[in-house]
Coordinates of C-alpha atoms in Angstrom, one line a residue:
X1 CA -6.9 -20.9 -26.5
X2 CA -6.6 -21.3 -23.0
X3 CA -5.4 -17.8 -22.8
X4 CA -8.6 -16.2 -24.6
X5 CA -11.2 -18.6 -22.5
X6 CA -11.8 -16.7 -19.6
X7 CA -12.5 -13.4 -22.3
X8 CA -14.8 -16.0 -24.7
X9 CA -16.6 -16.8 -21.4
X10 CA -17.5 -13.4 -20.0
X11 CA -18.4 -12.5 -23.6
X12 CA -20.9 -15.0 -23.6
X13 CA -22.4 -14.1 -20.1
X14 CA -22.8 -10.1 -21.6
X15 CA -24.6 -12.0 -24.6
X16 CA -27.0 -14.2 -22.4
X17 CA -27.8 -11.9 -20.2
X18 CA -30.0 -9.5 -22.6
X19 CA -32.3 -13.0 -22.8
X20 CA -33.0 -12.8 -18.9
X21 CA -32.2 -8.7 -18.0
X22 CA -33.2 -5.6 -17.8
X23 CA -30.8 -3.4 -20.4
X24 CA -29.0 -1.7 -17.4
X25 CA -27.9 -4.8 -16.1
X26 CA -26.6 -6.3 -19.5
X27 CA -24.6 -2.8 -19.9
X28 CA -22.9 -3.3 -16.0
X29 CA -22.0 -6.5 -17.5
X30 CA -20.5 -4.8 -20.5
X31 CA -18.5 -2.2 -18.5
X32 CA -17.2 -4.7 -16.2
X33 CA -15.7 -6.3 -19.3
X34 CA -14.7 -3.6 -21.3
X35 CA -12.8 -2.4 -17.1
X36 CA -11.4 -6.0 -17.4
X37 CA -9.5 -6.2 -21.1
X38 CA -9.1 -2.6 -20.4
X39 CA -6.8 -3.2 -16.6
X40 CA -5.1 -6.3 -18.6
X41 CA -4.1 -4.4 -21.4
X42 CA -2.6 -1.5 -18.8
X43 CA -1.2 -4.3 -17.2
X44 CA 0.8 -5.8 -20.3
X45 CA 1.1 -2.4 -21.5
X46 CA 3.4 -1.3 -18.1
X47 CA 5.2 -4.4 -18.3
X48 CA 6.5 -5.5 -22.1
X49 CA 10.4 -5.5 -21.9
X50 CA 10.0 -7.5 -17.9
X51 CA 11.4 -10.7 -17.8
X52 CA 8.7 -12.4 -15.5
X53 CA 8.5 -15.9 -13.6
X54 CA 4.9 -18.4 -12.9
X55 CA 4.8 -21.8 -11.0
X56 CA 5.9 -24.9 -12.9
X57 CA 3.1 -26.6 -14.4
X58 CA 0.8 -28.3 -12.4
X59 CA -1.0 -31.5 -13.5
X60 CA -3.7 -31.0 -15.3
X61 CA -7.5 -31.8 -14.0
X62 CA -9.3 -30.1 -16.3
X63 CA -13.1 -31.7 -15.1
X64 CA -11.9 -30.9 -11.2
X65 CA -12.9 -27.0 -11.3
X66 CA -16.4 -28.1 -13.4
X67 CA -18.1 -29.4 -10.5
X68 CA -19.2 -26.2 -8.3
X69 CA -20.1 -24.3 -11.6
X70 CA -22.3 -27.6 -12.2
X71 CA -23.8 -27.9 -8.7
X72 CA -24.6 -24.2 -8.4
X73 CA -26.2 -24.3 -12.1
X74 CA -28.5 -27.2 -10.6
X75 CA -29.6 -25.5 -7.7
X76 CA -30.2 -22.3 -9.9
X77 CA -32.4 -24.4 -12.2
X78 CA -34.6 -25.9 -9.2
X79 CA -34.6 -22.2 -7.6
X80 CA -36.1 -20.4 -10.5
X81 CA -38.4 -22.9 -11.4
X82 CA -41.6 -21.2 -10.5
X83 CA -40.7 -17.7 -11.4
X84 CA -39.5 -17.9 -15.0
X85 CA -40.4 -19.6 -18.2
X86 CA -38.3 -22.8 -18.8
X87 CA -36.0 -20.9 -21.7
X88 CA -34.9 -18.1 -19.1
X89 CA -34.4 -20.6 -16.5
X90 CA -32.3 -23.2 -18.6
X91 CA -30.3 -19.1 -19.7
X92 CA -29.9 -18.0 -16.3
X93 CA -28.5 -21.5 -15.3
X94 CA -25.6 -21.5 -18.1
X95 CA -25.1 -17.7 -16.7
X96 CA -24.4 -19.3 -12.9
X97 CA -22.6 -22.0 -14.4
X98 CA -20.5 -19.9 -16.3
X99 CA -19.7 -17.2 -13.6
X100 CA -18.9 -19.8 -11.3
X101 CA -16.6 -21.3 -13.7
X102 CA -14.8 -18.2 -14.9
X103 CA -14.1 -17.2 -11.2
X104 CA -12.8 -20.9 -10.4
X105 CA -11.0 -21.5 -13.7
X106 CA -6.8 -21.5 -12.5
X107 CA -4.9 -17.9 -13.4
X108 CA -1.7 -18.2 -14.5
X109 CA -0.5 -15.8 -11.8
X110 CA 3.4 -14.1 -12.8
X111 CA 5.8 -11.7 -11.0
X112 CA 7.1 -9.5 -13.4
X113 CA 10.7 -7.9 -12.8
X114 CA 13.4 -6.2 -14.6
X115 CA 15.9 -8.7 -13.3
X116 CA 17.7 -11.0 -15.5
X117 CA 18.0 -14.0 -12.9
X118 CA 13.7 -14.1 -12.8
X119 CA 13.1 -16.8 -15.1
X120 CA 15.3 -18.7 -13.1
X121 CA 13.5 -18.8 -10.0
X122 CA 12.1 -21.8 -9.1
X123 CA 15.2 -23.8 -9.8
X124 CA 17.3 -21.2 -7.9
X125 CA 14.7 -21.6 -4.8
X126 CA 15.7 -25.1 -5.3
X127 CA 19.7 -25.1 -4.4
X128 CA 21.3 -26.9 -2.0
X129 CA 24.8 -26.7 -2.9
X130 CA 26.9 -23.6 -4.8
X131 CA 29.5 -23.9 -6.6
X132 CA 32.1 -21.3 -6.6
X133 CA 35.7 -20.8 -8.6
X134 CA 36.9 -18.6 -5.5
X135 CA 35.4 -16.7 -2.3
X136 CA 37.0 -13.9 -0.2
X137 CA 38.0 -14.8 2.8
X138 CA 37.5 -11.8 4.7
X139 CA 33.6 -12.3 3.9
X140 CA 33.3 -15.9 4.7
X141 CA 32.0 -15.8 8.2
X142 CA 29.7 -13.9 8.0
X143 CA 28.1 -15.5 4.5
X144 CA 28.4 -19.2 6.1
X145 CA 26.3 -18.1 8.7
X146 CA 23.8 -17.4 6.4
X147 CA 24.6 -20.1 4.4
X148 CA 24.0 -22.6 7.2
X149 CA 20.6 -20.6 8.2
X150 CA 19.7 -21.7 4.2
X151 CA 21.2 -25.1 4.4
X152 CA 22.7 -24.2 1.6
X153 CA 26.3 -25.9 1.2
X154 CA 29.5 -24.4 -0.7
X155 CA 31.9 -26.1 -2.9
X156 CA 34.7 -23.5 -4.1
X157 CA 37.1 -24.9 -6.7
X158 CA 40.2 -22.9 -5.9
X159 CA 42.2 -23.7 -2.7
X160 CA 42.1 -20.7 -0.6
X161 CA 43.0 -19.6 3.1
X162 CA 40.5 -19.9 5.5
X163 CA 40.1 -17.9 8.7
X164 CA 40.9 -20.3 11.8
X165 CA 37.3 -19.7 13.0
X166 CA 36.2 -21.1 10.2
X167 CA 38.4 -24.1 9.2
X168 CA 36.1 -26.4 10.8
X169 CA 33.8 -25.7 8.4
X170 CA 35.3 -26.8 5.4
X171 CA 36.5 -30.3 4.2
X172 CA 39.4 -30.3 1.9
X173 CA 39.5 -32.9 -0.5
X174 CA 40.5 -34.1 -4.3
X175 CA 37.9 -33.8 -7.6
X176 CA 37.9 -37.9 -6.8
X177 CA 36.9 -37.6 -3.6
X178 CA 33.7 -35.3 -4.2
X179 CA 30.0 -37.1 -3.0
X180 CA 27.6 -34.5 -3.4
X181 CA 25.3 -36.5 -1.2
X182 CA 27.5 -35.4 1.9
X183 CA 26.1 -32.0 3.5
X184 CA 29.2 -30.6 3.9
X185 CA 31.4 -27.0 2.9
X186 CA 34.1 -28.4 0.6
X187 CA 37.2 -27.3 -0.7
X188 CA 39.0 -28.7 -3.7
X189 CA 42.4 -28.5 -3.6
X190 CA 45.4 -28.7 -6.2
X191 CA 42.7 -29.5 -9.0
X192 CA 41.7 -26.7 -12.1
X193 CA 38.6 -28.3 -13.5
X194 CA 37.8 -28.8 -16.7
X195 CA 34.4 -28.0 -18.6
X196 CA 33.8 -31.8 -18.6
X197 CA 34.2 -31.6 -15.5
X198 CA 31.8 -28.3 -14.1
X199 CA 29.5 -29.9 -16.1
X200 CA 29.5 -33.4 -14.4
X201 CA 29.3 -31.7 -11.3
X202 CA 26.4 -29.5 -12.0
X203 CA 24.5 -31.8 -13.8
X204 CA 22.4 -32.2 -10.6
X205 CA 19.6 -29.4 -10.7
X206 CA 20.3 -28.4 -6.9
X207 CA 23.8 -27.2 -8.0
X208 CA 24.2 -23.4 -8.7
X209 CA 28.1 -22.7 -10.5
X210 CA 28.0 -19.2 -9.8
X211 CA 30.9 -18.6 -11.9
X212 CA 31.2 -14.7 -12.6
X213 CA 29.4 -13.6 -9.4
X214 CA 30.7 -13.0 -5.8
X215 CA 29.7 -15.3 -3.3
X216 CA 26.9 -12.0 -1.6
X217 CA 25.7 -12.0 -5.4
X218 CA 24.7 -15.4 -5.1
X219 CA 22.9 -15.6 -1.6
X220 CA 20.8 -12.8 -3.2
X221 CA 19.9 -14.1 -6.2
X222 CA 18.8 -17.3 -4.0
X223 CA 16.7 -15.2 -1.5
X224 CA 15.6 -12.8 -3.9
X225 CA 14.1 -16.5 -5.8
X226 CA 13.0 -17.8 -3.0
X227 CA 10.8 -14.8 -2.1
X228 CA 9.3 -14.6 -5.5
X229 CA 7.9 -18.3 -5.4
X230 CA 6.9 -17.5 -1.8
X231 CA 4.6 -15.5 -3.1
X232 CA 3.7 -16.7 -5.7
X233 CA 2.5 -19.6 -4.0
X234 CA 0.7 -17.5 -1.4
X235 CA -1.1 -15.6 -4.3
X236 CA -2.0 -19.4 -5.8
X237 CA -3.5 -20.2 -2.4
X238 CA -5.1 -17.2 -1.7
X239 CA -7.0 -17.4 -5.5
X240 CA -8.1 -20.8 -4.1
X241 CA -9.5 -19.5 -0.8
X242 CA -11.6 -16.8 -2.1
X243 CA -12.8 -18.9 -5.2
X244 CA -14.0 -21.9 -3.4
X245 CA -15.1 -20.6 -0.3
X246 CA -17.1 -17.9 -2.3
X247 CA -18.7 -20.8 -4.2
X248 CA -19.3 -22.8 -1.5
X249 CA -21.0 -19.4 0.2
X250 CA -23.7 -19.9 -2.7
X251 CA -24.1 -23.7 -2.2
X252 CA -24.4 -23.9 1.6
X253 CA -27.2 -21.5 2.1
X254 CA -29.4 -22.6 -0.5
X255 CA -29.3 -26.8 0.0
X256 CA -30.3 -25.0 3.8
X257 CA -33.3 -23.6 2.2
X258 CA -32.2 -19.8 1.7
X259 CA -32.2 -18.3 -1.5
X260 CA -28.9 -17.5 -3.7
X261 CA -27.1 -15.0 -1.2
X262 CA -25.1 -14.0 -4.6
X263 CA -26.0 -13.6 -7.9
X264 CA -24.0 -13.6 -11.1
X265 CA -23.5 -9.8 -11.6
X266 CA -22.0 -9.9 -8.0
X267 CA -20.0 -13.1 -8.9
X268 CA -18.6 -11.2 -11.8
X269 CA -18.0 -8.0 -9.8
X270 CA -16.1 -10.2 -7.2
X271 CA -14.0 -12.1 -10.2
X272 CA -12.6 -8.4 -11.0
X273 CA -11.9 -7.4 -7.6
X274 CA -9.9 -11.0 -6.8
X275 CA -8.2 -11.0 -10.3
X276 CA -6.4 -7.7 -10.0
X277 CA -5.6 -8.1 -6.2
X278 CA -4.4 -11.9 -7.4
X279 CA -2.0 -10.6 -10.6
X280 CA -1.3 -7.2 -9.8
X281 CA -0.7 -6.9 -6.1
X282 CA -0.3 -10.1 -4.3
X283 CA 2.6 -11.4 -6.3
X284 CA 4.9 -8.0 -5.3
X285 CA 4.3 -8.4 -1.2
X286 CA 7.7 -7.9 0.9
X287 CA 9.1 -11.1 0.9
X288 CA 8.9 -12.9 4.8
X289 CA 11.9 -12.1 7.3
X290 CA 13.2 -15.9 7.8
X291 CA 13.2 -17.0 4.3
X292 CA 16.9 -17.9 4.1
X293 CA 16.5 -20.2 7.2
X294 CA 13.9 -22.6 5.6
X295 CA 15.2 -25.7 3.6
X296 CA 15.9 -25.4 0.1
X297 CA 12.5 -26.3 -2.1
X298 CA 12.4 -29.9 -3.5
X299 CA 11.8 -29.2 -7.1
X300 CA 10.5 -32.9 -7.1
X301 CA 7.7 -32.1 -4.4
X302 CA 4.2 -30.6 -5.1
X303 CA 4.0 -27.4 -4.4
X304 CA 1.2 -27.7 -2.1
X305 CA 2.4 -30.6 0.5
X306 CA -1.1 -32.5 2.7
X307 CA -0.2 -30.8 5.5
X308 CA -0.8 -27.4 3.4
X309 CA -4.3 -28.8 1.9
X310 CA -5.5 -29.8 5.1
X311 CA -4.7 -25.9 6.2
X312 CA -6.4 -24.6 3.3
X313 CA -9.6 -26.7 3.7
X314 CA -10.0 -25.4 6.8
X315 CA -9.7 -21.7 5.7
X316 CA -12.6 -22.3 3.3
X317 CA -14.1 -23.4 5.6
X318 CA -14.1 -20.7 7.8
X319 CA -14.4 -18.2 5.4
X320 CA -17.8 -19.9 3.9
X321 CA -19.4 -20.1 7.0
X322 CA -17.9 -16.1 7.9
X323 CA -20.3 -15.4 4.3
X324 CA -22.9 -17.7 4.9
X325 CA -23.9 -16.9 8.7
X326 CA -24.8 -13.5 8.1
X327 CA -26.9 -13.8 5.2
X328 CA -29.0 -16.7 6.9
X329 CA -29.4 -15.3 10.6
X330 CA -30.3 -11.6 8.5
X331 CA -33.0 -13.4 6.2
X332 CA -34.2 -15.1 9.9
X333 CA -34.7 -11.7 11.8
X334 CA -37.4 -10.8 9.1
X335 CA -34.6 -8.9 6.4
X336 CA -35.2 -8.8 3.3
X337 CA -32.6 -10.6 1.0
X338 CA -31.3 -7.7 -0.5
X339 CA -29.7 -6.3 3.0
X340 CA -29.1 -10.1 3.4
X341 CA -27.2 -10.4 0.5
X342 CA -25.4 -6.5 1.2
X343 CA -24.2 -8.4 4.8
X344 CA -22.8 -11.8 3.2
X345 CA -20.7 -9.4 0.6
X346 CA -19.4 -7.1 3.5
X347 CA -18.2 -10.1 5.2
X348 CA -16.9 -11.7 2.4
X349 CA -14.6 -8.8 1.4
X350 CA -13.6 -7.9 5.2
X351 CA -12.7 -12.0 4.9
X352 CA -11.0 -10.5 1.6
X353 CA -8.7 -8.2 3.3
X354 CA -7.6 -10.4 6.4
X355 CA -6.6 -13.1 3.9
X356 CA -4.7 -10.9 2.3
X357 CA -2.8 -9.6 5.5
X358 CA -3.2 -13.3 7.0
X359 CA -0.9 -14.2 3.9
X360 CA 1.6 -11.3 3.2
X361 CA 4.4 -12.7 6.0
X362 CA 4.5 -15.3 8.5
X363 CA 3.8 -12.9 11.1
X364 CA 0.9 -12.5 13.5
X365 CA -1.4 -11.1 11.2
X366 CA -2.0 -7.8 13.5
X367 CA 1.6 -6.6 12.9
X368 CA 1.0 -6.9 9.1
X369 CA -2.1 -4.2 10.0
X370 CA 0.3 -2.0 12.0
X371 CA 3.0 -2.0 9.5
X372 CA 0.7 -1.4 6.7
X373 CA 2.9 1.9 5.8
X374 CA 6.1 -0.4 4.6
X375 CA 3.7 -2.1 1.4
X376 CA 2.4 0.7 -0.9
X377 CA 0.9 -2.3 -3.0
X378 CA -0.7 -3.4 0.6
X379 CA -1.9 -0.4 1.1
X380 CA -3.6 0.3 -2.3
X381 CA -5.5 -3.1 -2.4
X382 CA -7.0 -2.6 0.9
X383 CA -8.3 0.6 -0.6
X384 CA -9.8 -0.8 -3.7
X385 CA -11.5 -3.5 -1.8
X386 CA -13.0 -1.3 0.6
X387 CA -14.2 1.6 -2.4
X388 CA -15.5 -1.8 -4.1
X389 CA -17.5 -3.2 -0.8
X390 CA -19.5 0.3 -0.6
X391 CA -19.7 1.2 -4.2
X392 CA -21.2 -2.4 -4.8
X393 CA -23.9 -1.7 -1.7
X394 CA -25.3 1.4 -3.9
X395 CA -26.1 -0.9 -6.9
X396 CA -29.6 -1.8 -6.5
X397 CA -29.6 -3.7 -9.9
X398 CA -27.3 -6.4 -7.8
X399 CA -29.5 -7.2 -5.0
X400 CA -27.7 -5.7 -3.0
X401 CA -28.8 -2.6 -0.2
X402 CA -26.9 0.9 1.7
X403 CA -26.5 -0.2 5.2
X404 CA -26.2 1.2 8.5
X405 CA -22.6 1.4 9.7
X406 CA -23.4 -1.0 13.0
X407 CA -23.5 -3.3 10.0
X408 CA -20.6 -3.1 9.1
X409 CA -18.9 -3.5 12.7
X410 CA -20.7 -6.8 12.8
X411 CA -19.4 -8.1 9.6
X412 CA -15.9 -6.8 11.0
X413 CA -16.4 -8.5 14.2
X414 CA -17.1 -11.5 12.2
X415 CA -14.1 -11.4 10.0
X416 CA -11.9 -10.4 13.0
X417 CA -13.3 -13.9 14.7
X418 CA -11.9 -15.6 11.2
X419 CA -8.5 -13.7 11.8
X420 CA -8.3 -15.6 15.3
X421 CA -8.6 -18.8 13.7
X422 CA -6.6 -18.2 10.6
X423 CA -3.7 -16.9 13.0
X424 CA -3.9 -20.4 14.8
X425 CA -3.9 -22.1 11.3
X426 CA -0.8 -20.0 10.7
X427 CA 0.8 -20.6 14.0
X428 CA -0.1 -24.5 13.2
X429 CA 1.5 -24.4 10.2
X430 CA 4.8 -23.2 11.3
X431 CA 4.9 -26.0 14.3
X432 CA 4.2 -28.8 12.0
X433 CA 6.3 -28.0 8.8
X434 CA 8.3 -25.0 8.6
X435 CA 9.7 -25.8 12.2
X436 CA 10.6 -28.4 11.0
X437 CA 11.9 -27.7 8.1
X438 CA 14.1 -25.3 10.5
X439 CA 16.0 -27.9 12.0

């Protein structure tokens, strides 16, 4: 059920909307839903015999994500009140609600790969200790150091000839001895361990036995795992960005006095755009440079710590007011809502696109525009959102207006004065918990 609910719901908008709309506007309805099943079907279609990973379940809050749709139906109902009968109001209310909703409701956002190891991937982002039957020596320098950037620790089973260099590394000590609560390299000496015995000692979730790989195997697996729930995380935070600030965008204007900057067929428009950036592209970014020198994850924590939901709010918040500001100060200067509205969607998709550079690495975001040519994915997202933000301008059915180009400077200018601030957020960020995390 939960899988068919976001279909059921569109279904029902295309069904309302012939109560309250003109036939051309129910059938752009139509084709953006027919586009919709048509892009997830592809999408399924490309990807059958992938193994794929998601984000462990979250807690559920099932009533958390009803209360925009329900303030924006409200302020529909009160808006409309004088130019439609009560029926078509009390319809076109449901509609907002129900557009709202659908572009809030949580995705279940994947990374599909022909690798065996993907399904493992949360708990292998999780390990702090590896357990090995045997290493080569002649590699051990060089993978300690890396090892030591991941505080990651090594247990090998096997006693075996270490390089003088790096004898301090390593403890050697009896199966009796072992306390995995010690950060420490370890080797066991004059023991052959039992099943019992592997078992016992990697009954702890942060304990990889990596028994038929090679220890440069393993570190891959582990950075290759924690670069998939990287993303997958920004790609969570980035769907919560653009849904609530867009939301907010409608809210924040009108209880100001303006009129709805968006309306549902843009809403809907908009849900497309952000649901095949979300599941199709922003999952598969390159993977940040200094992953392996960040702690291991706790698989215990939230995945979205208070220092992290403080960061977001703010980024909502700028993003709302980068929407809202040009709509209002347009409607001000005498324009007419439609260019209004054209302005506040502009801005909200050049928002779009610096998000989505803001979150592909940790870098300053510019350097993400310059090396634009390394991401094909990148590349092709930025496209479709700009083909979208013009296309949408030529649809006079969606309030919306063709503009003059200095218009579109502006909004840029705009979203560019957002990229400042979500650089500092960044560069906040790092200070106050991966820095940490560093040391």
């Amino acid at each position: 059920m939960k899988k068919i609910l976001p279909y059921l719901i569109y279904l029902i908008i295309f069904l309302l909307s012939f109560f309250i709309t003109s036939k051309k506007e129910s059938l752009f309805i139509l084709i953006l839903f027919i586009v919709y099943i048509l892009y997830k079907y592809i999408f399924k279609l490309i990807t059958p015999k992938y193994n794929y990973t998601n984000l462990p379940s979250k807690e559920n809050k099932p009533y958390f994500f009803l209360i925009l749709p329900t303030i924006i139906a409200i302020i529909s109902f009160f808006n409309n009140q004088n130019d439609l009968t009560t029926m078509k109001n009390i319809i076109t209310s449901i509609i907002y609600f129900l557009s709202s909703l659908i572009f809030l409701y949580p995705q279940n956002i994947k990374y599909f790969s022909k690798k065996n190891h993907i399904d493992n991937a949360f708990s292998l982002s999780c390990i702090k200790t590896i357990l090995l039957p045997t290493i080569d020596p002649k590699d051990t320098s060089k993978l300690l150091r890396v090892l030591h950037q991941a505080k990651i620790n090594l247990i090998v089973t096997k006693d075996i000839k270490i390089p003088k260099k790096n004898k301090s590394s390593f403890k050697k000590i009896k199966y009796q001895e072992l306390d995995l609560s010690k950060k420490q390299n370890i080797i066991l000496f004059d023991e052959k361990l039992g099943t019992e015995q592997i078992l016992q000692i990697t009954k702890h979730k942060d304990i990889y036995y990596a028994k038929d790989e090679n220890l440069a195997t393993t570190i891959e697996k582990i950075r290759n795992s924690r670069g998939l729930i990287d993303n997958l995380i920004k790609a969570n935070n980035l769907n919560t960005i653009l849904s609530i600030s867009l939301l907010l965008s409608i809210i924040f204007p009108t209880i100001l006095g303006y009129p709805f900057p968006f309306n549902y067929l843009l809403v809907l428009s908009l849900l497309f755009i952000k649901d095949i950036f979300i599941n199709c592209f922003a999952p598969y970014f390159r993977f940040d440079t200094d992953l392996m020198e960040r702690e291991p994850r706790d698989s215990e924590n939230p995945l979205i710590l208070k220092q992290d939901k403080l960061f977001l709010s703010i980024s909502i918040l700028l993003v709302n007011f980068a929407t809202s500001i040009p709509f209002m100060a347009s409607l001000a200067s005498g324009s007419s809502v439609s260019l209004a509205t054209t302005l506040s969607l502009i801005s909200y998709l050049f928002c779009f696109i610096i998000l989505a550079f803001q979150n592909v690495t940790e870098r300053i975001t510019i350097i993400n525009f310059l090396t634009i040519y390394q991401d094909k994915r990148m590349l092709i997202s930025t496209l479709i959102i700009i083909l979208s933000m013009v296309t949408l301008s030529y649809l006079p059915f969606v309030s919306t207006k063709p503009t003059i180009p200095s218009n579109y400077l502006h909004c840029l200018l705009i979203a560019f004065v957002i990229l400042v601030g979500q650089d500092l957020i960044k560069l906040a960020r790092f200070t106050t918990i991966r820095k940490k995390d560093k040391k």
